[in-house]
C-alpha cells in the first residue's frame, strides 16, 4: 500500500483524485490538504507520495516542502516554464534527499499523451497533416495548448525527416478560428455539447490516417495520476511529462 | 425507354454519363455529341432528353437549341448566374415549345443535396453549428462553394428562427484556412488523399448532431443525372436545383 | 407564462426538467409532485401543462388524472404499447375535457428524432445502409431500441421505393454484437467512456452519406421537453412522437 | 540510383509499382518481367533490387531465383505460411549469396502498419477496445484479415498487461456481421462507396481514443514499396513485415 497525500484536495481535480486514490487497491489516502492546512500533516501522516493539484501561485512552495522532506511528488498544477523547471531540478538534484522523485505532467490524460507521441512518430511517413481541435464554446483560448504542442511536435518531426511545406494550392480565405503553427494548420471548432477533442489527420495519395482523442470527463485524468503515484519513486530526480512513465519503446 | 443524347460526351463527366445511361434499363443512349459535332444529330436521333455537360462558354447555345427543338434538357455545366437563369426561363416560358422541361443543377450529387437540405432543417434546433470541408490539396479555392452555400442556408434558417450569434468565447487566433460566412464558421482542410468531403456539426448542451458527405468518385453524380433524365419531362418549365426532383416533403 | 407542474420531480429526468423549466423565460414551475404527493396539487396550483416523468407502473393513473382535469400533458415515461395508446386516445377523445392535448414521446431528444427522420428520407436514394450504435458497457440490451426503430424505418422506406436486399458478398462471420433488423445490419459497440451515440451510414458508388447523433448528458432531452410544453395545448388530442411538433415539412 | 526490376509488371500492383519506381528520383526501372519472360533478364539488366508482385503459385520460384543470383527482393505477393517462410529463411541464410536481403510484407501500406503498431502499444492503457472494419460490398471475407490480425495483437497486449475480459453487460443479439477474435469484438461493415477502412476504438472512463486508417487507392501501397526497395539491402537476411523498416523505436 502506497501512503498518498493530496495537496489541493478540495479543488475539482483534487476531489476527483481523492476518490480515485481511495478506490485504488494498492493505495491509501492518508492526508488531504486543503487551503490553509499546514503541510506538516503530510509528514505526520507518513505520506510516501504527494499529489500536488493547486494553482501556479502556490505550487512551488508546496513542491519545495515535499522535496526537502523526502516526499516524492506527482504535480498536475500548470504554469511550469523553463525557469521553474530549473529550480525544481536544483532541489531534487541537490543530494539533500536522495531518492526523491518528482513528476511534472502538463497533461495527465494517457490518451492525450499517446496521441501526441503517435502523431510525432507518424509525421515523417505522410505528405500532409492537419489538426482539428474541438472544444466547448466557453473556452477562451484558441487553438488549445495541446493542439499547439502537437503541431510543434509534428513540425519538428517533419523537419528532421527532410519534409518540406505541406501541399496547398489555396491562396485566399485564411480567416477561420485557428492558426498555422510552424506551418501546420490547426483548426479550432467551438460547439455547445463538446467537451475537449482533438483529431490529427494525415494523408498520402490514396490513404488517410487519423488519430483522435476525446476527453469527456475529469475522470479521464485519473489513470495517469494513479500511474504517476505508482511509479514516481522508481525514478528519482525530476521527470517532465507522463510519457516517460509509459514504457512505450 | 427514354431516348437520351449527351452533349459533351467526350469530357470527363460526359464519359461517365454515357456509361451510366447505357447501363440504365429504362434509357437508350442514341446520340453522343462531341465538340464540333452538329447539334442537329440530337433531332435526327429522336432524342427525348438531352444532358448538357460542356463548359460555361458553350452551354447557352446548346441549351437554346434544345429548348427551341422541344428537347427537355438536364444541365450539369456550371456558371449560371441570375441573368443566365432569367434568359433560360424566357426561352422555356415563351410557349413556343410547350411541355419542354429544363433542369439546371449546380450539384448532381444526391448526397450533397440531402446534406444541405437536412442541415437547413436542423439549424433552428441547435445552439451551435460549424462546417468542416475537406478536399485534396490541389483545390485552389477555400472554402468550397458547397460549404459557402451550406453556411448561407444555415445562417438564413437561424435568422428565421430568431437565433442570435453562435456562442464563442474566443478572441484570438482567427487565421486558419477557412472563413466565417454570415457568422457561420467554415473550416477548410486540405490533405493529400482526400477527394471531397463535408461535415456539418450541430451542438446543444449534452448533444451533438453531425451530417457528413463524402464524394470519392465522379460516379457519385450519376444517380442524380439519371433521376433528372427520368423526371425532367414531368416538370415543364425551368427548375433550378436537383432538390425539387427529390420529393422530400 | 405557462404554469407547469412536474410529476416525478425527484427522479433523474424530473430533477433536470425542473431545472430547465425554472430557467425558461416563458414558463413558471408551480408544482413539483414527488412519490406520495397528491395529484390534486396540480389543480390547486393552476397547472396548465403537466410533465409526466415517473415509471411505467404509475404513468397511466397520473395521465388519466390530468386528462380528466383538463390538464394538457407531456409524457416522457416509457412503456406505451398499442393497448395503452388506445386507452389514452379514448380518454382524450371522449369529449369530457375538450381542448386537452397529450404528447407521448418515447424520445425527447430532438437530435435523435431528426436522425430517424432524415435517415428515413435518405433511405431510398442509396444502395447501401448500415447502422452503428455505440453505448457504455453497462447497457444490457443490444442493439439499442433507437437503433432497432431506425432500422425498421429504413427497411420500410427501402421497400416503398422498391429497393431490394443490400449488396453483400460475405457468407461467413455473423457473430458480432448486433443484429440484422428486417435486413438492415445494426452493429452494437460497447465501450467504457461512451454514453449513447448512433451513426447511420449510407453508400452509393463513389459516395458516402452519414448521419450521427451523440447524447452525452440528460441535458440533451430538455429542449424537446420545453418544446412539448410550449406546444402541447395547440394540438388537442393525442400525439405520439415529438417529430409531429417539429414542423419539418 | 538503385537498379530495380519488377516481376509481375503487368498486374495491377505491378503496373502501379512500375509507375512509382520510374517517378522516384533515386531509382531506375531496368527490368519489367511479365508472365512468360525469362528471369535471366533481371541478371542481364544488372538489377540490384527486385520487387515480386505475382501470385502465390509463382512467387517461390521467382524468389529462389533472385536469392540464388544475389538479388535482394521486396515481396508483396501473399500466401506466406510458416513453412514457406522457413524455406525462404534457409535460402537466404545458406551463405551462398551473403548480403542478400529479402523483405516479405503482407501489407505495404505504411498507414496500416502504423495502425497495428500504435493499437498494440495503446492496448494496455484502456479498459475497452473494439474494432470496426469497413469495406466495399464485393469483399467475400468478413472480418478482414487486417482486422483479425489487429485483434490478435490487441488480445496479446492485453493479456501481457494482465487485463481481463472487456466490460460488457449485453447478453443477447450477437448476430451482426463480424466476429469476436480472442475476445476482441470486430464489427464488419459492407457499404457501396467504401474502399477499405479500419477504426480501432479504445475507451476509459471519461475518455475515448481512436485510430483510423482509410485506403482509397492502390497508390497507398507505393510509399511502402519504395521504402522497402531503398532499405532491403541494408538488412541482409529475411525480414517479415514492413514495420521492421520503419525505425519506430
PDB file of C-alpha atoms in Angstrom, chain C residues 10 27 67 69 104 113 150 196:
ATOM      1  CA  UNK C  10     -37.402  13.895  -7.673  1.00  0.00           C
ATOM      2  CA  UNK C  27     -42.593  29.153 -18.021  1.00  0.00           C
ATOM      3  CA  UNK C  67     -56.785  14.378 -18.797  1.00  0.00           C
ATOM      4  CA  UNK C  69     -58.917  17.550 -15.017  1.00  0.00           C
ATOM      5  CA  UNK C 104     -46.330  10.874 -25.628  1.00  0.00           C
ATOM      6  CA  UNK C 113     -35.769  12.449 -33.763  1.00  0.00           C
ATOM      7  CA  UNK C 150     -34.266   3.365 -37.095  1.00  0.00           C
ATOM      8  CA  UNK C 196     -25.005   6.973 -26.269  1.00  0.00           C
TER       9      UNK C 196
END
